[in-house]
Short mmCIF file of C-alpha atoms and ligand atoms in Angstrom, two decimals:
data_model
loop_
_atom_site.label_atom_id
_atom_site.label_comp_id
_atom_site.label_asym_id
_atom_site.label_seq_id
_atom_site.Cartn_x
_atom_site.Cartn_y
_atom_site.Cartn_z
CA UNK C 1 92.68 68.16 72.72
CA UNK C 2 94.79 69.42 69.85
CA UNK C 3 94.54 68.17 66.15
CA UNK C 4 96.25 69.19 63.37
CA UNK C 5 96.66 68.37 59.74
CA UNK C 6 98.31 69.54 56.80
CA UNK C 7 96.71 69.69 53.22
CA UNK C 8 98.35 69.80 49.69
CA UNK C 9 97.30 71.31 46.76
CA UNK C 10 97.25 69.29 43.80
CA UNK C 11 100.54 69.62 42.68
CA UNK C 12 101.92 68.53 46.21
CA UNK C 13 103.18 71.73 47.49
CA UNK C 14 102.04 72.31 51.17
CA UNK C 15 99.28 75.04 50.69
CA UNK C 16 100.48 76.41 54.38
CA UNK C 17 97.29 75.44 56.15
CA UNK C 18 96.72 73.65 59.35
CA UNK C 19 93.51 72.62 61.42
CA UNK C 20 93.72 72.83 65.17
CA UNK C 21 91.62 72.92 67.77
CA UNK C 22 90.38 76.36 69.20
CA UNK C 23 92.74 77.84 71.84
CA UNK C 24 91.34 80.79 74.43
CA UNK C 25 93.77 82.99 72.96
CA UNK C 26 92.00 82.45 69.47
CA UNK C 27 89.06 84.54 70.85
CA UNK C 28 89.81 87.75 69.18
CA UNK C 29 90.15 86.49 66.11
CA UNK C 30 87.12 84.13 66.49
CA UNK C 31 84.69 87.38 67.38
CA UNK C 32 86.34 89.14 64.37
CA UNK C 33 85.04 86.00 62.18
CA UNK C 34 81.63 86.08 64.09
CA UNK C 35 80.90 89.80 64.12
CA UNK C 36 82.05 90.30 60.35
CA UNK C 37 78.67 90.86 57.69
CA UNK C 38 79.23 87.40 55.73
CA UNK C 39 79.11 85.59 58.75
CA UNK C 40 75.99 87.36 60.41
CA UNK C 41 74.11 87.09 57.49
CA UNK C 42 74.76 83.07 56.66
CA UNK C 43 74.19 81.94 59.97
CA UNK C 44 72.59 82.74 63.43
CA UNK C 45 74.99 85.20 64.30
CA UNK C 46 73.96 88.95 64.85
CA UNK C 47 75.93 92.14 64.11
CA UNK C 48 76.43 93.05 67.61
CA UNK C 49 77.52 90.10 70.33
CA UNK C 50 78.69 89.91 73.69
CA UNK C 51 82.35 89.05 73.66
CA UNK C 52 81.04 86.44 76.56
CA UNK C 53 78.73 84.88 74.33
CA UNK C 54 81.78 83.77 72.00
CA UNK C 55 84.40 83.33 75.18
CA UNK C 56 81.66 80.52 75.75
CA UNK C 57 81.22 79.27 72.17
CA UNK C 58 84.57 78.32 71.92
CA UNK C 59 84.70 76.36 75.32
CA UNK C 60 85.01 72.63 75.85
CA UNK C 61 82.11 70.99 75.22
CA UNK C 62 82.37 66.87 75.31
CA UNK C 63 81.57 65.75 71.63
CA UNK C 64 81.86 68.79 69.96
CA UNK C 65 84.96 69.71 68.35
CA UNK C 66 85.47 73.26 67.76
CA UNK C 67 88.52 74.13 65.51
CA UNK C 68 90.11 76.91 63.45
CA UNK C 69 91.92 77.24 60.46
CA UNK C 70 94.84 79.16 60.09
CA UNK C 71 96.71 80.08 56.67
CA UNK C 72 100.29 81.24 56.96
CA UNK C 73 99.42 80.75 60.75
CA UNK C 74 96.91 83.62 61.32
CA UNK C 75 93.45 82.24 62.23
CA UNK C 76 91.44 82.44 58.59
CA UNK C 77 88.24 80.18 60.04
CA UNK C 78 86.34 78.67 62.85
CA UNK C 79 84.42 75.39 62.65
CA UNK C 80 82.29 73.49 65.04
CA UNK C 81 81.47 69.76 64.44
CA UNK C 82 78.56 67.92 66.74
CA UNK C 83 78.39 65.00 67.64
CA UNK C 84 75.81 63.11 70.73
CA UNK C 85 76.94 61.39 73.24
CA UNK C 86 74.49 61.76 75.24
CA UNK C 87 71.77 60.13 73.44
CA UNK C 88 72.98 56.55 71.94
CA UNK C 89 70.63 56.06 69.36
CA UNK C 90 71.84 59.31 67.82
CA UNK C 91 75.58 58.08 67.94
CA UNK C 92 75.79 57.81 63.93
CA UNK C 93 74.90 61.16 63.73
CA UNK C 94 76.60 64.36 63.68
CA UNK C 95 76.12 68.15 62.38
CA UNK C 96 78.25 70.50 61.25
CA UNK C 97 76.95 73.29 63.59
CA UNK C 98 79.37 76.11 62.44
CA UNK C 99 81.49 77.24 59.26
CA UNK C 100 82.71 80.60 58.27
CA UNK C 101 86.01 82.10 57.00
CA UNK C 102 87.26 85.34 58.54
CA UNK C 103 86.85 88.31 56.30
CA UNK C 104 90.35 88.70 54.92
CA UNK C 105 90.62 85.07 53.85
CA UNK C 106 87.74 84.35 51.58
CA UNK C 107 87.81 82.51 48.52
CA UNK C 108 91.00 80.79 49.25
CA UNK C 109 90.08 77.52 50.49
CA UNK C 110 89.46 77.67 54.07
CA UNK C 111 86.11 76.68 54.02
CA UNK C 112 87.12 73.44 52.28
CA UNK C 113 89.37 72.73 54.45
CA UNK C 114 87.27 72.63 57.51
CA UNK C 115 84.58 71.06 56.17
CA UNK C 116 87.07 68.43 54.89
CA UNK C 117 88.62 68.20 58.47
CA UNK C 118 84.91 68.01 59.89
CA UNK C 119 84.30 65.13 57.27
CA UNK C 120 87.78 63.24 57.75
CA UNK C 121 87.05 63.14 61.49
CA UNK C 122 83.36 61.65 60.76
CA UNK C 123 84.25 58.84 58.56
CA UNK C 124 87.51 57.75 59.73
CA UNK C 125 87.57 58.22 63.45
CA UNK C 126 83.55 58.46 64.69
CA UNK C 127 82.13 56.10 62.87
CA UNK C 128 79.50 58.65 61.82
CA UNK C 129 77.38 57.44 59.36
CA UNK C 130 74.89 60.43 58.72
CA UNK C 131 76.56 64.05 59.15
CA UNK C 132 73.68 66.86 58.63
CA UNK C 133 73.12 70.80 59.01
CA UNK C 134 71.36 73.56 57.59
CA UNK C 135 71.98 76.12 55.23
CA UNK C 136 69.65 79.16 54.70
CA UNK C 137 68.47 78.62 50.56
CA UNK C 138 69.80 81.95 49.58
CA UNK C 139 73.97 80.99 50.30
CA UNK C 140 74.77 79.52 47.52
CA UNK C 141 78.75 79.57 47.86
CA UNK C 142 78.27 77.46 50.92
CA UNK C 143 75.38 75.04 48.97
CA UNK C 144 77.82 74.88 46.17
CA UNK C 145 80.90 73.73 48.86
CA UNK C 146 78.30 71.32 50.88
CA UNK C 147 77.50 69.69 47.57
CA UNK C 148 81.06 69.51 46.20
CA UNK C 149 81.86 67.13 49.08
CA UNK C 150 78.83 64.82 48.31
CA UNK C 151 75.92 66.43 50.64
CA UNK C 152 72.76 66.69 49.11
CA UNK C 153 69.33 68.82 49.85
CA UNK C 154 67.18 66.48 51.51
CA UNK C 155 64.12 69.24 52.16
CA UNK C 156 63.30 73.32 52.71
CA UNK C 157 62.38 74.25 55.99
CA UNK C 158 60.18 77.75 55.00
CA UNK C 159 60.60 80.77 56.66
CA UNK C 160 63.28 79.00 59.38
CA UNK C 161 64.98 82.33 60.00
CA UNK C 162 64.58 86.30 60.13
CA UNK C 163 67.38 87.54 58.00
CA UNK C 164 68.34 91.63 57.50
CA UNK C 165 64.40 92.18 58.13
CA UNK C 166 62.91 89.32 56.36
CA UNK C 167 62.21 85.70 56.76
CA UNK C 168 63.97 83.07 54.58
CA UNK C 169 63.89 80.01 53.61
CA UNK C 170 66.85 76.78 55.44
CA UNK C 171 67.75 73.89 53.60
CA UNK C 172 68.33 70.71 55.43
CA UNK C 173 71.80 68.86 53.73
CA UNK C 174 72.63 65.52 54.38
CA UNK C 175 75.88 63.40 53.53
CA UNK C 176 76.78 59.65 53.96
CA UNK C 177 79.46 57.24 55.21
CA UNK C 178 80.72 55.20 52.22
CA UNK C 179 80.75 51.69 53.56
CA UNK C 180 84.00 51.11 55.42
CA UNK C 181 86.30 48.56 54.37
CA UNK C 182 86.64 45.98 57.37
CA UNK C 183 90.68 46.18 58.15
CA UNK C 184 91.56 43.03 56.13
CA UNK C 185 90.27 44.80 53.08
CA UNK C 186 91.45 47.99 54.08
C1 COA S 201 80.59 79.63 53.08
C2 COA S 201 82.02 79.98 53.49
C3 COA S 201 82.37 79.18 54.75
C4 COA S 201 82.96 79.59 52.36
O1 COA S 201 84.25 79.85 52.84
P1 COA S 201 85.52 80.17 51.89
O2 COA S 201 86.73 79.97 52.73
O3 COA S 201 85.36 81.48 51.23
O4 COA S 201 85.37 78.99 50.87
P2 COA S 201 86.49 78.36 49.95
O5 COA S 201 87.57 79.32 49.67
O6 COA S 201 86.88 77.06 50.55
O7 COA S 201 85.64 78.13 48.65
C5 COA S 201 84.96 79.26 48.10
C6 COA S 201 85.31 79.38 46.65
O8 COA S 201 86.72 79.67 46.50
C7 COA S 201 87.28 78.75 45.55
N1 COA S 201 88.65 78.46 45.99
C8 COA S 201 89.04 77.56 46.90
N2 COA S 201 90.38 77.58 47.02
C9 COA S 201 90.82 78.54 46.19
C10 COA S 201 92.09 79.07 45.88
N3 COA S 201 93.22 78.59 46.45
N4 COA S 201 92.17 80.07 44.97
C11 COA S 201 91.05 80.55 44.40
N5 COA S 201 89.81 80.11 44.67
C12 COA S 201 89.70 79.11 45.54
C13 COA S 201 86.40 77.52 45.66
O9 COA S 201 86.43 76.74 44.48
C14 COA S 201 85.05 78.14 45.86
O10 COA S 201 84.51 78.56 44.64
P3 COA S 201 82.94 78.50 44.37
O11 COA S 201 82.26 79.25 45.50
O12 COA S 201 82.80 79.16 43.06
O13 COA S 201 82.61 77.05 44.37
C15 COA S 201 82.21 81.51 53.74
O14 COA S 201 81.69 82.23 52.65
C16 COA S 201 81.57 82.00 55.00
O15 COA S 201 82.22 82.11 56.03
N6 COA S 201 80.27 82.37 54.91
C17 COA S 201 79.58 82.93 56.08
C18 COA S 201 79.24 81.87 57.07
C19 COA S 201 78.35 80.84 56.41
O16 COA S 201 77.47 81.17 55.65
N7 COA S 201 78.60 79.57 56.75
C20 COA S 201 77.81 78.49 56.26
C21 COA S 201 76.63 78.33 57.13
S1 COA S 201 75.66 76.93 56.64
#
């Protein structure tokens, strides 16, 4: 499976990203994204990792769609949307599982543009109607992204994770189809 897209900035000029799905040879850069101290710290990751652990992150997996970004084509981020398949009266649902920009690419859009890709592929193409994750309460540049794209904090989860020798506090983030238009209207 291979998807790619192309954003613009807002005065139309191509901003020289793409979105494609993860490729085995991405893997270096992927554990470079994984291992780095942002990444550990916002998510589940810790500082040291089997390079097997993220040779099998970035497998197939049916439903999931893991991709990366890359700027001027080096890979700049890894994303991982989830979806259910197995379990139909969870089909409207889906999570984004994973989001993190690699070190040297911070602060330059990246993260927007995979969570855009994530959300693009949930409204338009599986008809998911609730998309979800969780962000720990202390990571506010990824609150502030989840939020500009219409997610909102739907409840704290306390002490949900033991970060850099402390517990903290997740917050559950929720965003929602607009109605589609049926094709006549559309
Ligand atoms: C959260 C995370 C994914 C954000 O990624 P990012 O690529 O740095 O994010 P973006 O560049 O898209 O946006 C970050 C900021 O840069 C700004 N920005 C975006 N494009 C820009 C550009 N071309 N020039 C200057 N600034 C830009 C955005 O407005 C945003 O500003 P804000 O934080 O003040 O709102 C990243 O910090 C990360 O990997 N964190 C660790 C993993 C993690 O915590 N993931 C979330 C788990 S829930």
């Amino acid at each position: 499976m291979v998807f790619v897209t192309r954003n613009l900035s807002p005065d139309g000029a191509a901003t020289g990203m793409e979105i494609r799905s993860v490729r085995p040879d991405d893997l270096d850069a992927v554990i470079e994204i994984c291992q780095s101290d942002h990444v550990n710290r916002g998510t589940m990751r810790l500082p040291v990792e089997p390079r097997a652990w993220v040779e099998n992150r970035i497998k197939e997996v049916p439903g999931t769609y893991k991709m990366v970004a890359l700027r001027d084509g080096a890979v700049a981020g890894y994303g991982e949307l989830v979806t259910f398949p197995g379990v139909p009266r969870h089909w409207h649902c889906a999570e984004v599982d994973m989001i993190a920009t690699h070190p040297d690419h911070r602060g330059a859009g990246v993260g927007q543009e995979l969570l855009d890709r994530m959300i693009d592929m949930a409204d338009r193409w599986l008809q998911i109607r609730r998309l979800q994750l969780f962000v720990w309460t202390s990571n506010t540049s990824a609150i502030r992204l989840y939020e500009s794209r219409g997610f909102g904090i739907e409840g704290t989860m306390k002490d949900f994770v033991f970060l850099d020798g402390a517990y903290a506090d997740a917050h559950v983030m929720a965003r929602f189809r607009p109605a589609p238009p049926s094709q006549d209207e559309g």
